[in-house]
Coordinates of C-alpha atoms in Angstrom, one line a residue:
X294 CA 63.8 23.2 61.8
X295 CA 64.6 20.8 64.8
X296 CA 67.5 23.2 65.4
X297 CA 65.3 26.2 65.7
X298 CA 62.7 24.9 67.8
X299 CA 65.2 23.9 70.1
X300 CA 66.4 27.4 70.2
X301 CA 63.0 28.5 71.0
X302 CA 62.9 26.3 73.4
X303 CA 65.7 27.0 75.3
X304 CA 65.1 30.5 74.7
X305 CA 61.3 30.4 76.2
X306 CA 62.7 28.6 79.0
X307 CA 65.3 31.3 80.2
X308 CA 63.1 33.8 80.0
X309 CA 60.2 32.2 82.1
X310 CA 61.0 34.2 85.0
X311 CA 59.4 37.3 83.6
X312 CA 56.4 35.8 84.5
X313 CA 55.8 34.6 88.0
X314 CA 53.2 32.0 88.6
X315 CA 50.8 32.7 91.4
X316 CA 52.5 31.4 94.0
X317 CA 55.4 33.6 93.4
X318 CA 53.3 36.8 92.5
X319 CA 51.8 35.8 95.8
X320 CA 55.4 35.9 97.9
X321 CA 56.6 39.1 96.2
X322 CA 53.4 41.2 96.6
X323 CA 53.1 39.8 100.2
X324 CA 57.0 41.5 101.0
X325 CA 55.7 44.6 99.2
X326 CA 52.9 44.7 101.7
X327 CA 54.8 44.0 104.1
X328 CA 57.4 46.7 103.4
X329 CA 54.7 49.1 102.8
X330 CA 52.5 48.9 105.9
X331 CA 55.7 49.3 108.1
X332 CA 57.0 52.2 106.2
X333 CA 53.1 53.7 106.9
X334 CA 52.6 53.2 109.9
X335 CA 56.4 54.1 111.2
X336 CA 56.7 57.7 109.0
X337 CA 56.1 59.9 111.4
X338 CA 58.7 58.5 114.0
X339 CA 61.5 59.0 111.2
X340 CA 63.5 61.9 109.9
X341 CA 61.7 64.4 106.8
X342 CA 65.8 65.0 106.0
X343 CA 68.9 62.4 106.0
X344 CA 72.0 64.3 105.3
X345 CA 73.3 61.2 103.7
X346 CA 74.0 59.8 100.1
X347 CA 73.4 56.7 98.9
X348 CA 75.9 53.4 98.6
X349 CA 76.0 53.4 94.8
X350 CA 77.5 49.8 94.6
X351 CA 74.8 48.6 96.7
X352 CA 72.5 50.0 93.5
X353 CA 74.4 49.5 90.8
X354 CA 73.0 47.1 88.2
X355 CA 74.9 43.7 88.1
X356 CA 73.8 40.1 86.6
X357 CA 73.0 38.5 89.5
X358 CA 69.6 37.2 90.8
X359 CA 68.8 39.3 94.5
X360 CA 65.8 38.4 96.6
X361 CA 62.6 41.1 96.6
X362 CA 63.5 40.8 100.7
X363 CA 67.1 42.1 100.2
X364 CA 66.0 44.8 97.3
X365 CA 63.3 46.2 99.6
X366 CA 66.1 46.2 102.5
X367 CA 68.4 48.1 100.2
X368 CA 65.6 50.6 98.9
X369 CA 64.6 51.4 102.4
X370 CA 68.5 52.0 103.4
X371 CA 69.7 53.6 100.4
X372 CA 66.7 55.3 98.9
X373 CA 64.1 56.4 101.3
X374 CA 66.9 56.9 104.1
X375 CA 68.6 59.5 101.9
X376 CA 68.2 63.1 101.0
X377 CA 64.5 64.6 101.5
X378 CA 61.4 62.4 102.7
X379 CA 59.0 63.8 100.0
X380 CA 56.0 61.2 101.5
X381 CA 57.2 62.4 105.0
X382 CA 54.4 65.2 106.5
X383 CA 57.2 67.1 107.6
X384 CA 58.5 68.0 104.2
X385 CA 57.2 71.1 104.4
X386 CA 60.8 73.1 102.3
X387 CA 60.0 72.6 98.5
X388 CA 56.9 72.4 97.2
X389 CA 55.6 68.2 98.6
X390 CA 54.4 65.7 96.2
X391 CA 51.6 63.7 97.8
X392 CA 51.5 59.9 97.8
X393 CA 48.3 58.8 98.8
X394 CA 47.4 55.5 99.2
X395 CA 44.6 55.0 96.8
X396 CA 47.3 56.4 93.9
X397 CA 49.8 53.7 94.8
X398 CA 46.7 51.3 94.5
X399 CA 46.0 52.7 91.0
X400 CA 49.7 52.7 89.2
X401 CA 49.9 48.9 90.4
X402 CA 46.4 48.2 88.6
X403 CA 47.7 50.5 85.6
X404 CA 51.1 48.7 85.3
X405 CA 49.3 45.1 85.5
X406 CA 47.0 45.9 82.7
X407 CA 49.6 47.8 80.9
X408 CA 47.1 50.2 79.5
X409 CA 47.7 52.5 76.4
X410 CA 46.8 56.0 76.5
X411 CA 47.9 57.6 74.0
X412 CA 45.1 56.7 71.5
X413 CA 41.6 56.0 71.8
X414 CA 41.6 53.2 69.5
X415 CA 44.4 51.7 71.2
X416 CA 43.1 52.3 74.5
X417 CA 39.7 53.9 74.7
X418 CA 38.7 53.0 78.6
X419 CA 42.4 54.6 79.6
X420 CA 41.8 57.8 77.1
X421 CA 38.2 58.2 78.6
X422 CA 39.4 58.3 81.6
X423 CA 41.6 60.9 81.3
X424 CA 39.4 62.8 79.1
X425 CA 36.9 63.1 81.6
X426 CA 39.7 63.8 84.5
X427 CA 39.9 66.9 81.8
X428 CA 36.2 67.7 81.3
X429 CA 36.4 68.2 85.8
X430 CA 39.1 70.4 85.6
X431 CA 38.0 72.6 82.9
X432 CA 34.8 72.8 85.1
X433 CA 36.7 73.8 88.2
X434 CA 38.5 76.6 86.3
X435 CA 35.3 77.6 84.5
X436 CA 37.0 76.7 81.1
X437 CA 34.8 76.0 78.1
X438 CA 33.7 72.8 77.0
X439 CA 35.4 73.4 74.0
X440 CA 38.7 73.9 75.8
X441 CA 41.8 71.0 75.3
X442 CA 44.0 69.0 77.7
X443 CA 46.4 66.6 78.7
X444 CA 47.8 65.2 81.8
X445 CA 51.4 65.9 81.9
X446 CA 54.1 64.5 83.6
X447 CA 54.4 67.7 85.8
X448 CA 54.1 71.5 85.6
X449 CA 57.7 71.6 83.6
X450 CA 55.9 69.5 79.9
X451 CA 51.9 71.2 81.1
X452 CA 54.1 74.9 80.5
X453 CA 55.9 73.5 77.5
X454 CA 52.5 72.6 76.0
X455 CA 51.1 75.6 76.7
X456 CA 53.6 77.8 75.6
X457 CA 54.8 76.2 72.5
X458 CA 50.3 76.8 71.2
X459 CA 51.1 80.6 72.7
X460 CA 54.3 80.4 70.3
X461 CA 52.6 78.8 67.8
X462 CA 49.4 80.9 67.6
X463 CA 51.3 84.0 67.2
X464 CA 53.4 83.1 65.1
X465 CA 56.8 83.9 66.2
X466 CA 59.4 82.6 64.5
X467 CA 62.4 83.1 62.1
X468 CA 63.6 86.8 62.1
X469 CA 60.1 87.4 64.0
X470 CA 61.8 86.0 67.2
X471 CA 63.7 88.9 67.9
X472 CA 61.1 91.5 68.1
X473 CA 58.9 89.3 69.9
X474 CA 58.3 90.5 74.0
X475 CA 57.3 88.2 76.6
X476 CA 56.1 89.8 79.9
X477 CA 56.6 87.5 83.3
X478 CA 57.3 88.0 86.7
X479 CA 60.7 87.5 88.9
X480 CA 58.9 84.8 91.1
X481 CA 57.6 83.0 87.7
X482 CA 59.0 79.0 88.3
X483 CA 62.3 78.7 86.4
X484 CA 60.9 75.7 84.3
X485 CA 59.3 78.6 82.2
X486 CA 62.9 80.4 81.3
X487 CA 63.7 76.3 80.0
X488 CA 60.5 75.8 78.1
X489 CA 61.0 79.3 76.4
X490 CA 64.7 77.9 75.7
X491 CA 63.8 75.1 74.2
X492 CA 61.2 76.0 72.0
X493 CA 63.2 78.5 69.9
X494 CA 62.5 81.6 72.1
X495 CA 65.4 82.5 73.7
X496 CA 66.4 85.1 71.8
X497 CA 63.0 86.7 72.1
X498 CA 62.7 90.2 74.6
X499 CA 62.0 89.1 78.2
X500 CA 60.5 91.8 80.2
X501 CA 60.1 91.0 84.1
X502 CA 57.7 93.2 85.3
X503 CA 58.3 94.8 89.0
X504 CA 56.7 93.5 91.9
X505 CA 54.4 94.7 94.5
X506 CA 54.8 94.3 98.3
X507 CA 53.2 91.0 98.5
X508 CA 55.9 89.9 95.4
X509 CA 52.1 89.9 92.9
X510 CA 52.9 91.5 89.4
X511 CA 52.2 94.8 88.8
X512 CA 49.2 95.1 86.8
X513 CA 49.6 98.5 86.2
X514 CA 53.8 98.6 85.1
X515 CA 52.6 95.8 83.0
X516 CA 50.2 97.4 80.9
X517 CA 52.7 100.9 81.0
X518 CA 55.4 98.4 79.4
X519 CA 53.0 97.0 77.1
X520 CA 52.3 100.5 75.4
X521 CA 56.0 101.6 75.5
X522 CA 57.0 98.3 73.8
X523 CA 54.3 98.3 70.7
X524 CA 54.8 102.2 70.6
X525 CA 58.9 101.4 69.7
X526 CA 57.2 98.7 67.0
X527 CA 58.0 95.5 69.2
X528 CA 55.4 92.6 69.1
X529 CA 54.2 91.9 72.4
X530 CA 52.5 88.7 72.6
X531 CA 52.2 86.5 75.8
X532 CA 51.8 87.5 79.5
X533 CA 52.6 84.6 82.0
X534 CA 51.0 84.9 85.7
X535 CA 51.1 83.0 88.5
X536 CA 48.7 81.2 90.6
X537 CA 51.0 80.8 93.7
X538 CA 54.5 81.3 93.5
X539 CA 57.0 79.0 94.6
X540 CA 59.3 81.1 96.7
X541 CA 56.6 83.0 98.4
X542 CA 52.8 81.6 97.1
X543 CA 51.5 85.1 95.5
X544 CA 48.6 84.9 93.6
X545 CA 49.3 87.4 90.3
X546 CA 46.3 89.9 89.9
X547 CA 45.0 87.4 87.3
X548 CA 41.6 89.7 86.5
X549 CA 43.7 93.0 85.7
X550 CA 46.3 90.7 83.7
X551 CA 43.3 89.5 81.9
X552 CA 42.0 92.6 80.7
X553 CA 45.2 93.2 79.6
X554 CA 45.7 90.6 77.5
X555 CA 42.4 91.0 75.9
X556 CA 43.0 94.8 75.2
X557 CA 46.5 94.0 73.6
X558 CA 45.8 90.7 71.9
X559 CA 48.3 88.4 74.2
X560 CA 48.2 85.2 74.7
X561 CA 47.4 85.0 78.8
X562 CA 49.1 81.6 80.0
X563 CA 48.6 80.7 84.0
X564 CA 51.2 78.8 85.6
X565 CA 48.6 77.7 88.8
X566 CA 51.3 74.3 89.1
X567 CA 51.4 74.8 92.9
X568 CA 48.9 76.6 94.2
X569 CA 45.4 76.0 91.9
X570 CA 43.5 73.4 93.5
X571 CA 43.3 75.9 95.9
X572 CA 40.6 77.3 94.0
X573 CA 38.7 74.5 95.7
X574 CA 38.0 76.2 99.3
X575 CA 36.2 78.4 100.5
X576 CA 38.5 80.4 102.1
X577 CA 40.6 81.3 98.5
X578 CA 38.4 81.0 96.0
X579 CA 37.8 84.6 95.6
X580 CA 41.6 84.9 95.0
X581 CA 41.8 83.1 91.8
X582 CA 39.2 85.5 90.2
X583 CA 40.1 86.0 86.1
X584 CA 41.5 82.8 86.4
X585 CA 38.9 81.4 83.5
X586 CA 40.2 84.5 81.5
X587 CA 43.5 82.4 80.6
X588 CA 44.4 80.6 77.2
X589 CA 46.1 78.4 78.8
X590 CA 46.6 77.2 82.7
X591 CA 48.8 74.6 84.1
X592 CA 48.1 72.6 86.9
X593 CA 49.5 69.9 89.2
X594 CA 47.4 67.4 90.6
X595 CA 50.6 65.9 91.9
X596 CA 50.8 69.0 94.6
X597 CA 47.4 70.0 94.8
X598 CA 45.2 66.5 94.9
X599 CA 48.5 65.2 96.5
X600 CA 48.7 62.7 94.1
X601 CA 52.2 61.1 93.6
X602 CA 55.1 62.7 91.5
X603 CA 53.9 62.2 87.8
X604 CA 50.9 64.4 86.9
X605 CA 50.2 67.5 85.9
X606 CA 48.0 68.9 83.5
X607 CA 47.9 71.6 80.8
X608 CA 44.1 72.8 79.9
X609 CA 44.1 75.4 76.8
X610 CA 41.4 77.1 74.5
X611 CA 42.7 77.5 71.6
X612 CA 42.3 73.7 70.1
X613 CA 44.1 74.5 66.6
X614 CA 46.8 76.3 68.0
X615 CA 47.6 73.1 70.1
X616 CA 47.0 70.5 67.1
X617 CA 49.3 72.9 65.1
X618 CA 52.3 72.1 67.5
X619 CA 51.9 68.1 68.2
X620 CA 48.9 66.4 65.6
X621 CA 50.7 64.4 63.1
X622 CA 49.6 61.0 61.8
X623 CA 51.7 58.4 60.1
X624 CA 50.9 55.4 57.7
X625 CA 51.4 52.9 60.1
X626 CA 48.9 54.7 62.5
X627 CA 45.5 54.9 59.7
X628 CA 43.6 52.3 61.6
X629 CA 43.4 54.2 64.7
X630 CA 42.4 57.1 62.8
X631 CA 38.2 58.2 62.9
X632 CA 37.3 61.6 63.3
X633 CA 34.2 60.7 64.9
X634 CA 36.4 59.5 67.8
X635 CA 37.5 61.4 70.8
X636 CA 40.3 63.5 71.2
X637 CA 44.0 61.4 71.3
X638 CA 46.2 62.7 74.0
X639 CA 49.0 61.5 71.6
X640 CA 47.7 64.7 69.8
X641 CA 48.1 67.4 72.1
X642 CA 51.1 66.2 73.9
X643 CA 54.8 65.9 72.2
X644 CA 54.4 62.4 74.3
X645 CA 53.2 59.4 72.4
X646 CA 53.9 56.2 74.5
X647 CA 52.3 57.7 78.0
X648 CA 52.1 56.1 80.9
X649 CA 48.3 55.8 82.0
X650 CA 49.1 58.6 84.8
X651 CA 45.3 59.5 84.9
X652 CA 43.8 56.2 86.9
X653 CA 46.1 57.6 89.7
X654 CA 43.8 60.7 90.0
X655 CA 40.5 58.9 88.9
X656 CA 40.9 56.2 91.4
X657 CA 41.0 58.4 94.3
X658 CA 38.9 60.9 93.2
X659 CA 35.8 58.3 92.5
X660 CA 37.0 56.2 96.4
X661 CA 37.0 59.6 98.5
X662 CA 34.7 61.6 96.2
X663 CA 35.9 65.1 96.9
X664 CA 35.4 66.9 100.0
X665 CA 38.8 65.1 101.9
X666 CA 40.8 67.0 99.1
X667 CA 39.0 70.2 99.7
X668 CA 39.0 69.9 103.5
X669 CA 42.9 69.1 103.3
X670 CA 43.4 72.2 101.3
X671 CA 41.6 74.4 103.7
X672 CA 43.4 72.7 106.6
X673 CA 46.9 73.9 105.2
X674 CA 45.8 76.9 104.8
X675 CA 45.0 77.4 108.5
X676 CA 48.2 75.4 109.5
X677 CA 50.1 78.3 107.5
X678 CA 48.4 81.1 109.9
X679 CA 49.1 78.9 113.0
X680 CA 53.1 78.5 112.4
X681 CA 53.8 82.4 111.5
X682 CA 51.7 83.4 114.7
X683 CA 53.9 81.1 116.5
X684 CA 57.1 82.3 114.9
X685 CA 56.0 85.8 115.7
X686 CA 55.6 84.8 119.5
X687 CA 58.9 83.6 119.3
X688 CA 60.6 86.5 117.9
X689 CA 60.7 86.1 114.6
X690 CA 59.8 88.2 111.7
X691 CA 57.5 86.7 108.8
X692 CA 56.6 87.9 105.5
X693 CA 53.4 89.3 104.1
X694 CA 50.8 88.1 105.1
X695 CA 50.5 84.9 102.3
X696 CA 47.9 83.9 99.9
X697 CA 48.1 80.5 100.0
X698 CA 50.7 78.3 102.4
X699 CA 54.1 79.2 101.4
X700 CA 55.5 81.9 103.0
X701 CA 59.2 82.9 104.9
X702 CA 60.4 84.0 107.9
X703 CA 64.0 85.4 109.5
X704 CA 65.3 85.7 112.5
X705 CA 65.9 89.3 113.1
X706 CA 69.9 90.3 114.3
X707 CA 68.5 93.6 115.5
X708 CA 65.2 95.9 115.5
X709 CA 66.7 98.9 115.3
X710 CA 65.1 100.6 112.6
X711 CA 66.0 103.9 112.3
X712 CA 69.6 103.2 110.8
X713 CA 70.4 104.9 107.8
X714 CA 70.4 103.1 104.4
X715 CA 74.3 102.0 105.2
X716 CA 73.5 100.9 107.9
X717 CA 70.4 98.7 107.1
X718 CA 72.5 96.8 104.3
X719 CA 74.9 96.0 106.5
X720 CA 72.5 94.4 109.4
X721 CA 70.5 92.6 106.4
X722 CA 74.5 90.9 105.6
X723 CA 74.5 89.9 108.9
X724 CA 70.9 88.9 109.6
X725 CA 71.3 86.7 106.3
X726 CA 74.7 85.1 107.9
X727 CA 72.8 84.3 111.0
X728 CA 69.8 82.7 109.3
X729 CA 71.9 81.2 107.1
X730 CA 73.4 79.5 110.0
X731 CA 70.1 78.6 112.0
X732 CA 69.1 76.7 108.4
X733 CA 72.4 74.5 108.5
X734 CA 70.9 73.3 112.0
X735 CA 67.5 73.0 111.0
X736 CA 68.8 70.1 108.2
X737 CA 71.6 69.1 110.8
X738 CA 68.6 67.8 113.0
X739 CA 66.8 66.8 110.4
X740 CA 62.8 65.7 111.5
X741 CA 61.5 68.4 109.5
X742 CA 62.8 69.9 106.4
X743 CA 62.7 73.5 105.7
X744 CA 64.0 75.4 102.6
X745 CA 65.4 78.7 101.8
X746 CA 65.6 81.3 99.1
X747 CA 66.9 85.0 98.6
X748 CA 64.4 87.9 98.2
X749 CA 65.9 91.2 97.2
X750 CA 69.1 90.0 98.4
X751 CA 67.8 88.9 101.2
X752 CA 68.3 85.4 102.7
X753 CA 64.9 83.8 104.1
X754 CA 63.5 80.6 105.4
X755 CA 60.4 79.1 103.5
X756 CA 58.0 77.5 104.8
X757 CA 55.9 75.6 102.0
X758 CA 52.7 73.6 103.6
X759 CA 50.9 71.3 101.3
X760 CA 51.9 67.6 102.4
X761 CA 48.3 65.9 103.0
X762 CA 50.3 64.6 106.2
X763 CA 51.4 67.8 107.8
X764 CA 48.8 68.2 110.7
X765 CA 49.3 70.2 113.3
X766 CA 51.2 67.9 115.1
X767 CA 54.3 68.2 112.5
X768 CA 54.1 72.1 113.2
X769 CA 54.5 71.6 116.8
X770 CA 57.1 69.3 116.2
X771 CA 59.3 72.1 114.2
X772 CA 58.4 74.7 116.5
X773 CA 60.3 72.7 118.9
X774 CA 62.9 71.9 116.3
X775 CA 63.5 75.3 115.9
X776 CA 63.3 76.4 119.6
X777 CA 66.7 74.2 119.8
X778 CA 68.3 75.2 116.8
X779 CA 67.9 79.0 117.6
X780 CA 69.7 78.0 120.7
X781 CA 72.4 76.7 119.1
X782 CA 73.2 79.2 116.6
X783 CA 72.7 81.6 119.3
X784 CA 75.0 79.9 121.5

């Protein structure tokens, strides 16, 4: 025994670091500060792009002891030095997690506690919480009460969710698989073609339905295919539209999908991951009309609340279809089981252990209340308008006119138009070359990052506004970036 308690000892002695006494908790959270309120204050005189990797030895895990002042040195250097600034207001490429303040604030007090929510009796303040965060947003989306959520990691697990119930509901499986149709669009996110992968469905028919000339589904085509599909004794049985698509922010006609699904008896999923907080202004509300007509709708408060990377959310109707897929209980798990409790997240979720992701969107939301979100939404949409009227002055060609704020533009090679169809293909190769080029400089300079993507062949720049810092003074400032780049490549 005296052996032992030695051990123990010893043991409990080594491994009293893991908890720093106050004056220590003290010193490190006063370098965090520190480190924080510099990098705050100083972001908009740095890069949005480093065309750099990192030094891997320098964050390669060893068994040495390192000072929080040399670690923050080395994440500063190697991490937020490298690759895309996503906190940086001139990330304005792919679509920008937020980062606000207030969310930092609350993952620190989440991580201290340590909360559980996965299970109300485990952690009923945390599952309230987000329960609640889920009551607003089914209000918001005119969803029933009776509707069912979860806060998700991101849009990627929210459309997993939501199409595993669709799967699930339907009944498609075994030899069933095959003769199963699912009807999407082109611009759908590519996270959907994974989900449907890993949930069995791969082998099922995949019908992308054409595109109109602001890239929205074709409502009409859709139902066409429908007809032609159940008339050759296939099983149609989900449609997927989008609530702002990532390469060019279209809004699907979500009403006349609607209908659609109702007359055929499809489940109607909504991927509104990007673009459906917009549904919070007054200038595109009106757009996301049928929107309540879902099943099921994904959402990122991570984009659209500009919360930080982590949290999405998946809201769907159909409560048994959901519990069909992820409720299972297990015999070390019957004390936390009472059906007069409130709904488990654990239960609608193929996540168990879960971060308490929701206190970074309560905290924020209950602090600011919620006219700065809606005001920052409408401002991106007006900083949209104001860069493509700038880019037209300057010579460029832009895209439809957009829904939301992502949209493209090119440079154009020539404006001859009246070329015949030879002719046309061959300045599009060349106008794409060009582009292509003017992009290289545009991430050569680096202060604001820009993406690109391919439409019809196409190549295109993308202009994708939704950091809550872009203001107008980031426009300005890649305006002027790429005033000089267009000089370069033209030079």
């Amino acid at each position: 025994m005296a052996e032992l308690l030695k051990k123990l000892a010893d043991l409990e002695k080594l491994s009293a670091p893991l908890e720093p006494n106050q004056d220590e908790r003290a010193h490190y959270f006063q370098q965090v500060k520190n480190w924080s309120d510099h990098y705050i204050a100083n972001i908009d005189k740095i890069d949005s792009f480093y065309d750099k990797l990192p030094d891997t030895s320098k964050l390669s895990i060893d068994e040495k002891q390192h000072s929080i002042e040399e670690l923050l040195d080395i994440y500063h250097t190697e991490v937020t030095e490298t690759g895309i600034v996503p906190s940086h207001g001139g990330h304005i490429g792919y679509i920008p997690g937020g980062g606000i303040y207030l969310s930092a604030i609350a993952d620190y007090i989440a991580d201290v506690s340590n909360e559980y929510a996965g299970m109300f009796y485990g952690g009923p303040g945390a599952v309230t919480i987000e329960n609640e965060l889920i009551n607003w947003m089914k209000g918001v989306f005119r969803f029933p009460e009776s509707a069912v959520g979860n806060l998700t990691s991101g849009g990627s697990i929210a459309n997993l969710i939501a199409l595993t119930a669709a799967r699930d509901f339907h009944g498609v499986k075994n030899e069933k698989v095959t003769s199963s149709v699912i009807y999407l669009s082109e611009q759908v996110h590519h996270c959907t073609q994974k989900a449907l992968r890993i949930i069995g469905l791969e082998d099922a028919i995949i019908r992308y339905i054409p595109l109109d000339e602001k890239w929205r589904m074709d409502a009409t085509i859709l139902e066409q295919t429908i007809k032609q599909d159940k008339a050759e004794g296939l099983y149609p049985f989900v449609v997927l539209a989008s609530a702002g698509t990532t390469d060019t922010g279209a809004i699907d006609p979500l009403k006349a999908i609607g209908k659609i699904a109702q007359q055929h008896n499809l489940w109607y999923h909504i991927d509104g991951a990007y673009g459906g907080f917009f549904i919070l202004t007054d200038r595109a509300k009106d757009e996301f009309e049928g929107i309540e007509m879902a099943d099921s709708l994904c959402i990122d408060p991570h984009k659209g609340l500009f919360l930080p990377y982590g949290l999405g959310a998946v809201l769907i109707k159909n409560k048994e279809a959901l519990f069909h897929s992820h409720h299972y209980t297990a015999n070390y798990m019957q004390d936390a089981l009472n059906e007069d409790w409130p709904l488990n997240p654990a239960d609608v979720s193929p996540e168990l252990t879960k971060h308490f992701r929701g206190l970074r969107m309560w905290l924020p939301l209950k602090v600011h209340g919620l006219a700065p979100f809606k005001a920052c939404l409408e401002e991106k949409l007006y900083l949209t308008d104001y860069f493509r009227e700038e880019l037209v002055k300057r010579g460029f060609k832009v895209g439809p006119e957009p829904d939301l704020s992502v949209s493209y533009f090119w440079f154009p090679v020539t404006e001859n138009e009246n070329q015949n169809q030879n002719e046309n293909e061959n300045q599009n190769e060349s106008e794409s070359e060009f582009n292509e080029r003017l992009m290289d400089e545009i991430h050569k300079d680096g202060r604001i990052f820009l993406s690109s993507t391919r439409l019809n062949g196409k190549y295109v720049i993308r202009m994708a506004i939704l950091s809550f810092r872009t203001k107008k003074h980031t426009i300005d400032t890649c305006l002027e970036m790429i005033d000089r780049c267009l000089e370069r490549v033209r030079n």
